[in-house]
mmCIF file of C-alpha atoms in Angstrom:
data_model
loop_
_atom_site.group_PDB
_atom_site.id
_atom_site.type_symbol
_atom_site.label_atom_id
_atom_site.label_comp_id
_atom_site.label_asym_id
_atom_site.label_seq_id
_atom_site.Cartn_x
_atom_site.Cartn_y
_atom_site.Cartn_z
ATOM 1 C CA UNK A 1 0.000 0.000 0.000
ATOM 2 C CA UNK A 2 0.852 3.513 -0.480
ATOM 3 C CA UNK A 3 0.326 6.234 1.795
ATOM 4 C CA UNK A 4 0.011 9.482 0.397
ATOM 5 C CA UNK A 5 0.456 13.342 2.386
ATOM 6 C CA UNK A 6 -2.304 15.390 2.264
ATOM 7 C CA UNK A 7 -0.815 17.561 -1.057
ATOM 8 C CA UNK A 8 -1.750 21.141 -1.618
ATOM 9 C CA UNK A 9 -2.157 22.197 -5.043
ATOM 10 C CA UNK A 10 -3.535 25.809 -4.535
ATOM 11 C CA UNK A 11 -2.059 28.439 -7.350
ATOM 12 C CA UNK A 12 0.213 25.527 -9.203
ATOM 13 C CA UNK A 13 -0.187 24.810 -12.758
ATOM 14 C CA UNK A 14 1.755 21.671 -12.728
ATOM 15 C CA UNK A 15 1.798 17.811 -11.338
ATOM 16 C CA UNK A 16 5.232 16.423 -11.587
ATOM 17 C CA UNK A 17 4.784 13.024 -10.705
ATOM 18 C CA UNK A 18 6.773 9.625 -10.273
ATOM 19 C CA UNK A 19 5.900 6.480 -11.347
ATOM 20 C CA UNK A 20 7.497 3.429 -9.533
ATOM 21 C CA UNK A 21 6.163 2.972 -6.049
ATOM 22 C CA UNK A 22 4.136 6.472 -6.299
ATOM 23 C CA UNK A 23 1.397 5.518 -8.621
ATOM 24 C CA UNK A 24 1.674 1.646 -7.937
ATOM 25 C CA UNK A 25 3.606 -0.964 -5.380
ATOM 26 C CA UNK A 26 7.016 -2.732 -7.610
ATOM 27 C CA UNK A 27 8.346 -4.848 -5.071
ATOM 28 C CA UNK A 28 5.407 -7.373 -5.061
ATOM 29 C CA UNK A 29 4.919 -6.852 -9.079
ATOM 30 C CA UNK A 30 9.144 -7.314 -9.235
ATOM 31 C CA UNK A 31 8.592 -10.143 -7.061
ATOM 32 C CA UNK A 32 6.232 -11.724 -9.399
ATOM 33 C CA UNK A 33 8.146 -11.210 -12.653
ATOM 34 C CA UNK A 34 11.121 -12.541 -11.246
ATOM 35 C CA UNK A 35 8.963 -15.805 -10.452
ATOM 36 C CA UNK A 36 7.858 -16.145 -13.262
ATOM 37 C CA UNK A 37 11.612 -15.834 -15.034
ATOM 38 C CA UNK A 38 12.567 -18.368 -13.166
ATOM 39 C CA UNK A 39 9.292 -20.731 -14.077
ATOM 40 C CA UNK A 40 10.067 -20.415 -17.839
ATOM 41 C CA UNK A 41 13.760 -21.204 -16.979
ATOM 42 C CA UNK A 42 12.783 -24.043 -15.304
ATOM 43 C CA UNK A 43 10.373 -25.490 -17.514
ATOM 44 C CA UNK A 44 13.263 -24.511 -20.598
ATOM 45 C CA UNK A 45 15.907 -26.165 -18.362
ATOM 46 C CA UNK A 46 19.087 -24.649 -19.524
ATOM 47 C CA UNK A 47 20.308 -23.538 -15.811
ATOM 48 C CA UNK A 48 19.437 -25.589 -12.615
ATOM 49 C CA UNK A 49 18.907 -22.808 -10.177
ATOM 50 C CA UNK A 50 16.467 -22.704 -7.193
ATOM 51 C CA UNK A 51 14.505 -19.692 -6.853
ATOM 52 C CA UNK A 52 16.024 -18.452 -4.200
ATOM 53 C CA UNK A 53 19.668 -18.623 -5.875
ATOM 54 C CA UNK A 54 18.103 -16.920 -9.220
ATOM 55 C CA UNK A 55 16.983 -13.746 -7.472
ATOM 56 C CA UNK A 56 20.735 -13.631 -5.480
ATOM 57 C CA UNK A 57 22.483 -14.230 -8.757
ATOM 58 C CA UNK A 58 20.093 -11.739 -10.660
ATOM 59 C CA UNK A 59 19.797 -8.931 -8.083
ATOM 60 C CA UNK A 60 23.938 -9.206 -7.834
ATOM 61 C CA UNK A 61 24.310 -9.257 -11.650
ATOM 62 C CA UNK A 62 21.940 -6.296 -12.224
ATOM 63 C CA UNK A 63 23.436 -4.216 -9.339
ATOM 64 C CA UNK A 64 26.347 -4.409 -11.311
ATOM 65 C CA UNK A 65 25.157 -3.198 -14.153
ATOM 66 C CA UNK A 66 23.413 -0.399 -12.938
ATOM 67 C CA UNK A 67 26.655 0.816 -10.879
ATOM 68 C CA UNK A 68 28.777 0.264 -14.147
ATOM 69 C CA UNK A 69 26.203 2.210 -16.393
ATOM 70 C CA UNK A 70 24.966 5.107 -13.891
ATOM 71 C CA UNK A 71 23.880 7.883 -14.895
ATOM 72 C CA UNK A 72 23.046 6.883 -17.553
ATOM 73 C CA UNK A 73 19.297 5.590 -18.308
ATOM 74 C CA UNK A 74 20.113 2.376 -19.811
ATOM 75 C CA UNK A 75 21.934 1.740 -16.504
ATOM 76 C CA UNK A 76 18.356 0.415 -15.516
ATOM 77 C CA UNK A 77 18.059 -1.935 -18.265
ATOM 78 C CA UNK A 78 16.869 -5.433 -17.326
ATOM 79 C CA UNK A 79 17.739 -6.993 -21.438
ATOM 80 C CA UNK A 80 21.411 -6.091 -19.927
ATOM 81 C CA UNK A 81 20.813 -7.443 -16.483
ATOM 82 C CA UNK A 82 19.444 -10.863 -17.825
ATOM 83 C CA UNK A 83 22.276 -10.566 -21.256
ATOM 84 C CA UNK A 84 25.241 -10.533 -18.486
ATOM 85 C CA UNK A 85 23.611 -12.932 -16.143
ATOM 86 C CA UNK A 86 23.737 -15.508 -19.240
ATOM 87 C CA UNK A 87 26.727 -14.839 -20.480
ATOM 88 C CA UNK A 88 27.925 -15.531 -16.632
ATOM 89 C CA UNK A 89 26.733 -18.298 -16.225
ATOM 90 C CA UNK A 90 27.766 -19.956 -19.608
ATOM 91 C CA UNK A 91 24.249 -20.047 -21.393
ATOM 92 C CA UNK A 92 24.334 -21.004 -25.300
ATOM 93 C CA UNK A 93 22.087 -18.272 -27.395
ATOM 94 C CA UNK A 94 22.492 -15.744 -23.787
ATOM 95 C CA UNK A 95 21.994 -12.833 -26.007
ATOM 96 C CA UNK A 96 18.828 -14.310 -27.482
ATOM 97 C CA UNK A 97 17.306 -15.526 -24.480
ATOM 98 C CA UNK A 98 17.759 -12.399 -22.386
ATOM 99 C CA UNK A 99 15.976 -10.585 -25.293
ATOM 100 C CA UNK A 100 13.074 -13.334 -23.813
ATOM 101 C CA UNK A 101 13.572 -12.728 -20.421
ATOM 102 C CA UNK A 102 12.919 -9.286 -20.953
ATOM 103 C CA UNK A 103 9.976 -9.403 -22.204
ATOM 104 C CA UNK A 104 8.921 -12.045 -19.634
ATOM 105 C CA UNK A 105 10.342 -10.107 -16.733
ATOM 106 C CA UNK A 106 8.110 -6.978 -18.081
ATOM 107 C CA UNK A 107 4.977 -8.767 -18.967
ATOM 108 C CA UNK A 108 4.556 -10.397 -15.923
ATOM 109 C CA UNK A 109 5.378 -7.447 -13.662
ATOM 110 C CA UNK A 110 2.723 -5.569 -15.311
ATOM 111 C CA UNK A 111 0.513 -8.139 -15.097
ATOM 112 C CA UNK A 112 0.303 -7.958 -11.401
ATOM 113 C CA UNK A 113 0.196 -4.038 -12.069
ATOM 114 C CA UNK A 114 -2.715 -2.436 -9.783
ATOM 115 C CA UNK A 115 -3.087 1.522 -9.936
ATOM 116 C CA UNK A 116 -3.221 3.129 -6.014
ATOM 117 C CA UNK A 117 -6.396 4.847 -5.636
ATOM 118 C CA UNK A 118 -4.956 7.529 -4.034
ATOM 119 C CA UNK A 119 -2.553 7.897 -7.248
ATOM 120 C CA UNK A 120 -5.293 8.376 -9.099
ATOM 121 C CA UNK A 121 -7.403 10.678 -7.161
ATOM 122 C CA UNK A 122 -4.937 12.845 -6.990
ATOM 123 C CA UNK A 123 -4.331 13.041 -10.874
ATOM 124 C CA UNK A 124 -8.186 13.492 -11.181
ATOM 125 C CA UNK A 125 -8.133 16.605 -9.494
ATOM 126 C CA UNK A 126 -4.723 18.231 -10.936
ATOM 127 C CA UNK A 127 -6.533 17.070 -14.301
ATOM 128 C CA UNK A 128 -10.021 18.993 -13.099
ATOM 129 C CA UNK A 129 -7.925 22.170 -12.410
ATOM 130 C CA UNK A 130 -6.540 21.968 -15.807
ATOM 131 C CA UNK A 131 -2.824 21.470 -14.518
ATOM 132 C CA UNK A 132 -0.345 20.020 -16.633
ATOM 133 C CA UNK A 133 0.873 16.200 -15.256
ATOM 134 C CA UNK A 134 4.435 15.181 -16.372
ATOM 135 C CA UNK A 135 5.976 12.173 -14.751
ATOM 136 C CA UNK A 136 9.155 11.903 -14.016
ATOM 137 C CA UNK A 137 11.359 8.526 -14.426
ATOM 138 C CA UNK A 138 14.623 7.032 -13.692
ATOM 139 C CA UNK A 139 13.818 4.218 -16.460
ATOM 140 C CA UNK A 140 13.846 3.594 -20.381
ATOM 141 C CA UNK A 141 11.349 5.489 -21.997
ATOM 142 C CA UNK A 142 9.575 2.369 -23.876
ATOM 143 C CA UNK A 143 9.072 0.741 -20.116
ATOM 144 C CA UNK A 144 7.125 3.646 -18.239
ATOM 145 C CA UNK A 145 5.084 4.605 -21.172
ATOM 146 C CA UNK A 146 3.854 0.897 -21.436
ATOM 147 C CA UNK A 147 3.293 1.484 -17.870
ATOM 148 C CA UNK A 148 1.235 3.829 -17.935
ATOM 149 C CA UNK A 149 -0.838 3.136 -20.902
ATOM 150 C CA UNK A 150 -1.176 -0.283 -18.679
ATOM 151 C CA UNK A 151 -2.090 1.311 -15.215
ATOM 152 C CA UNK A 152 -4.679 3.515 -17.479
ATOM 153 C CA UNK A 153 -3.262 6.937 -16.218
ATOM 154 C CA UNK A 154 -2.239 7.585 -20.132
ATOM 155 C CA UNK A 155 -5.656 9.673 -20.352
ATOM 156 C CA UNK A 156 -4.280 12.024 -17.298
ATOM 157 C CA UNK A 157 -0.984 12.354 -18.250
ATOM 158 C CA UNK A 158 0.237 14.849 -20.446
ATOM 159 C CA UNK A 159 4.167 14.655 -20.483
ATOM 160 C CA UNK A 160 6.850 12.154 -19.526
ATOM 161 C CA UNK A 161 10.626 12.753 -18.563
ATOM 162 C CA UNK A 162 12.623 9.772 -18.341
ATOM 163 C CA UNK A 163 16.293 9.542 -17.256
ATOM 164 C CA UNK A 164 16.867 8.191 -20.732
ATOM 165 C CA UNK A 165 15.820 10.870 -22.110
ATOM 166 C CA UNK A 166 17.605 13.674 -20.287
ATOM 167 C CA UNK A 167 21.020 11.725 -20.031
ATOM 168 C CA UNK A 168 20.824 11.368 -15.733
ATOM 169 C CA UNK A 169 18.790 10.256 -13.083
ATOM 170 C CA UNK A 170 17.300 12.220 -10.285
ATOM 171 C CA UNK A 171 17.629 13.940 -8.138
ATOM 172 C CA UNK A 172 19.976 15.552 -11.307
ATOM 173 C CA UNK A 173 18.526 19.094 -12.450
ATOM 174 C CA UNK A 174 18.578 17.651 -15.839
ATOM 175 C CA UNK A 175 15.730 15.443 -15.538
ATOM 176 C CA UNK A 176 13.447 18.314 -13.249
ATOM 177 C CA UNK A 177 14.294 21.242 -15.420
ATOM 178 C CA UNK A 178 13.332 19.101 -18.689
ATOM 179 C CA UNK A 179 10.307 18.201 -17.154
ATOM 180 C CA UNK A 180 9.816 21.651 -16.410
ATOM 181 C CA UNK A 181 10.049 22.968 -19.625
ATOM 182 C CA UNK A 182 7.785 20.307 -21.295
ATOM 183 C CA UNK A 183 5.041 21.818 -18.121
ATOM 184 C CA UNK A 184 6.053 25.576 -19.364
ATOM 185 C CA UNK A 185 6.463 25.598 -15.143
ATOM 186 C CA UNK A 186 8.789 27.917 -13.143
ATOM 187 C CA UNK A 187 9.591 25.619 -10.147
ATOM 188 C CA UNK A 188 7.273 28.111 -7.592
ATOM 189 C CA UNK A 189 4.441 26.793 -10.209
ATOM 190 C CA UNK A 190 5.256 22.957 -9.948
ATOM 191 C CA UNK A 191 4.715 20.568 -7.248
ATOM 192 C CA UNK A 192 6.797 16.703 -7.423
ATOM 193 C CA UNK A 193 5.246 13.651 -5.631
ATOM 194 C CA UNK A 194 7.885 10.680 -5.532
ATOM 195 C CA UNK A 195 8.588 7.670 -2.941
ATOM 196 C CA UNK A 196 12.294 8.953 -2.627
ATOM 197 C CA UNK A 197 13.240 11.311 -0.355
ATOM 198 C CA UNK A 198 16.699 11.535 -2.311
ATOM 199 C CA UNK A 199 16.364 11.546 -5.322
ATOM 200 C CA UNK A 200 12.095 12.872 -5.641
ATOM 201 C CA UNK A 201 12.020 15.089 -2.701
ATOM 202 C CA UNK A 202 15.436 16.835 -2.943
ATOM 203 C CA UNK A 203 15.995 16.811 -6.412
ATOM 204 C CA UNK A 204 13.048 19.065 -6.332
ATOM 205 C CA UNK A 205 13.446 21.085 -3.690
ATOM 206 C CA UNK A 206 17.179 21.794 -4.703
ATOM 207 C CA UNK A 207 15.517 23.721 -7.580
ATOM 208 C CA UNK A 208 12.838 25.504 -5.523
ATOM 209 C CA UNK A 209 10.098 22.867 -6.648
ATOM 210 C CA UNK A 210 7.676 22.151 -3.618
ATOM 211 C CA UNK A 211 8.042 18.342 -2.900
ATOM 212 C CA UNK A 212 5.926 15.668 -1.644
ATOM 213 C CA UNK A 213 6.671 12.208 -0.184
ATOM 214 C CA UNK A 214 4.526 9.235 -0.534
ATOM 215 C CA UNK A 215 5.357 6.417 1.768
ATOM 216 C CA UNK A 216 4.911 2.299 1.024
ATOM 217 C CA UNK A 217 4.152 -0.047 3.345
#
């Protein structure tokens, strides 16, 4: 569940919004997709691994290649997480398969997918004051835009600023003054709702943007 502050949007004209844990739960929906990697490897049978030693061995290779690609938005990329974990372990066709695992991995996390109410109230009523919603991403572009089009927040969302897109990840300036610019928002007229105190909260507030923290349980 996600908690969310009571959020005052009196005299702003934008909604700059995250996505991950803000307008739905990922650990149980990463959870999930990780299972079901695993299934499909299983029933395939090219590694023997139990579930629990897949998630070590795929949490440890993916760390890595998120701290050897950062900033950089392709540092969140799961095709390389799953490419590298295959070519670790010595799987014939690894390239091929983790172009399958990908897909699998994504499909079934948003699958399990479920919008938070209070998400969506709130961009129901930035919507009814004719604000402009951008959300704001430390992810690939193709990913969060499926997301959303999948959580069915497309219709209330006007913008999207992902970490691909501006070259870094938050709490950068790069990503919050793009984002600004696609509102046509000085930071007074914005207000950021995010699950990260680091990089949400204070990436926005470094720029004068008044911030909001959501809080999962």
């Amino acid at each position: 569940m996600i908690h969310f502050p009571a959020i005052d949007l009196t005299g702003k004209k934008a909604l700059l919004i995250d996505i991950d844990d803000t307008l739905y739960a990922f650990e149980p929906c990463h959870q999930k997709a990780l299972e079901a990697c695993h299934t499909e490897i299983t029933r395939e049978g090219f590694l023997d691994l139990s579930l629990t030693d897949f998630k070590k061995f795929y949490t440890a290779t993916r760390q890595s290649v998120a701290k050897r690609l950062h900033p950089q938005g392709v540092c969140r990329s799961r095709l390389l997480a799953f490419l590298t974990f295959f070519e670790s372990h010595s799987v014939k066709d690894g390239y091929q398969r983790a172009l399958a695992y990908d897909s699998i991995y994504w499909n079934a996390l948003m699958a399990h997918m479920q919008l938070e109410p209070q998400a969506e109230r709130l961009l129901k009523t930035a919507c009814s004051r004719g604000m402009t919603v951008v959300a704001v991403t430390d992810m690939l572009a193709a990913v969060q835009i499926q997301k959303l089009v999948k959580l069915g927040v497309s219709g209330y969302i006007h913008f999207i600023t992902t970490s691909e897109e501006a070259g870094a990840e938050k709490p950068s300036p790069l990503i919050f003054n793009q984002e600004l610019q696609k509102a046509k928002a000085m930071p007074e007229d914005a207000v950021m709702v995010g699950d990260s105190f680091e990089k949400d909260i204070k990436g926005a507030q470094n720029l004068g943007i008044a911030a909001y923290q959501v809080k999962v349980s």
